[in-house]
Amino acid sequence: KQEVTQIPAALSVPEGENLVLNCSFTDSAIYNLQWFRQDPGKGLTSLLLIQSSQREQTSGRLNASLDKSSGRSTLYIAASQPGDSATYLCAVWGAQKLVFGQGTRLTINP
Amino acid sequence: GAGVSQSPRYKVAKRGQDVALRCDPISGHVSLFWYQQALGQGPEFLTYFQNEAQLDKSGLPSDRFFAERPEGSVSTLKIQRTQQEDSAVYLCASRPDRFRGSEQFFGPGTRLTVL
């Protein structure tokens, strides 16, 4: 059974810092990995999708990497801003369904 | 263009009541998914449709939960005899095709509170 773990559960940093969110998964047989953002009381906004054959994806200040063999992904956020404050969820698409981690709650302090 | 929409956005039910949650996927999307998100947790898979066929319902927590997509577009998640543990946000997602590598698009969710 696929299990996804995100570390840390919560992170608070001052504005302007670069930061890394971590995601690990137990079964390397995945089709893709997706990073989402969730604001309080809102649905999920897709940030980046990495196919299993890819190593990384970039969008603006965000960069996500995927190491399938070690079961790890990282989301790198450059020059963080208060508007980046949200919960970040990692999810992997395996044999049957999308399996999510519990998320990292990120707070960027002005 | 319109994204995935869900209604109602908020639902309060008394324990024992039946509820119906609606999902309107992006037009033309073949695949549709339902997830349950408890407070402070990541979403958990409930069920999956490809057009009108329900291909996977392994995540439905009990036989009180029922989902349908009779015409391959709008879907309804029904919960009978609601219990307090059913309180959660119910998320719907759609995907343009049946290929596992393609992106899912999520709706805003329905927050269900069972008193």
Coordinates of C-alpha atoms in Angstrom, one line a residue, chain A residues 31-32 34 36 38 40-51 87 89 93-103 105, chain B residues 9-10 33 35 37 40-45 48 55-56 58-59 89 91 95 99-109 111:
Chain A
Y31 CA 2.9 7.4 -12.9
N32 CA 3.4 11.0 -11.7
Q34 CA 1.8 16.4 -8.2
F36 CA -0.8 21.2 -4.7
Q38 CA -4.5 24.6 -0.4
P40 CA -7.8 27.7 4.3
G41 CA -11.3 26.7 3.4
K42 CA -10.5 26.3 -0.3
G43 CA -9.9 23.5 -2.7
L44 CA -6.6 22.4 -4.2
T45 CA -4.6 24.4 -6.7
S46 CA -2.2 22.4 -8.8
L47 CA 1.3 23.8 -8.7
L48 CA 3.5 21.3 -10.5
L49 CA 3.1 17.9 -12.1
I50 CA 6.1 15.7 -12.6
Q51 CA 5.8 12.6 -14.8
T87 CA -0.7 24.2 3.1
L89 CA 0.3 18.9 -0.4
W93 CA -0.5 8.6 -8.8
G94 CA 0.2 4.9 -8.4
A95 CA -1.6 1.8 -9.7
Q96 CA -5.1 2.9 -8.9
K97 CA -5.4 6.3 -7.4
L98 CA -3.9 9.6 -6.2
V99 CA -2.5 9.2 -2.7
F100 CA -1.8 12.3 -0.7
G101 CA 0.5 13.2 2.1
Q102 CA -0.8 15.1 5.1
G103 CA 0.7 18.4 4.0
R105 CA 1.5 24.1 6.6
Chain B
R9 CA -20.3 24.7 -0.7
Y10 CA -21.4 24.1 2.9
F33 CA -12.9 11.4 -8.7
Y35 CA -12.0 12.5 -2.1
Q37 CA -10.5 15.4 3.5
G40 CA -5.8 18.6 9.2
Q41 CA -5.4 15.7 6.9
G42 CA -4.6 15.1 3.3
P43 CA -7.5 14.1 1.0
E44 CA -8.3 10.4 0.8
F45 CA -9.6 8.7 -2.3
Y48 CA -13.5 6.9 -9.5
L55 CA -14.4 1.7 -11.9
D56 CA -13.2 1.9 -8.3
S58 CA -12.7 0.9 -2.8
G59 CA -12.3 4.1 -0.8
V89 CA -14.6 18.4 3.2
L91 CA -13.5 17.2 -2.9
R95 CA -9.3 14.7 -15.6
F99 CA -4.5 8.2 -18.7
R100 CA -3.0 8.0 -15.2
G101 CA -0.2 10.4 -16.0
S102 CA -2.5 13.4 -16.7
E103 CA -3.4 16.1 -14.3
Q104 CA -6.4 16.2 -12.1
F105 CA -8.3 19.5 -11.6
F106 CA -10.0 20.0 -8.2
G107 CA -13.2 21.7 -7.3
P108 CA -13.5 24.0 -4.2
G109 CA -15.1 21.2 -2.1
R111 CA -17.7 21.2 3.8

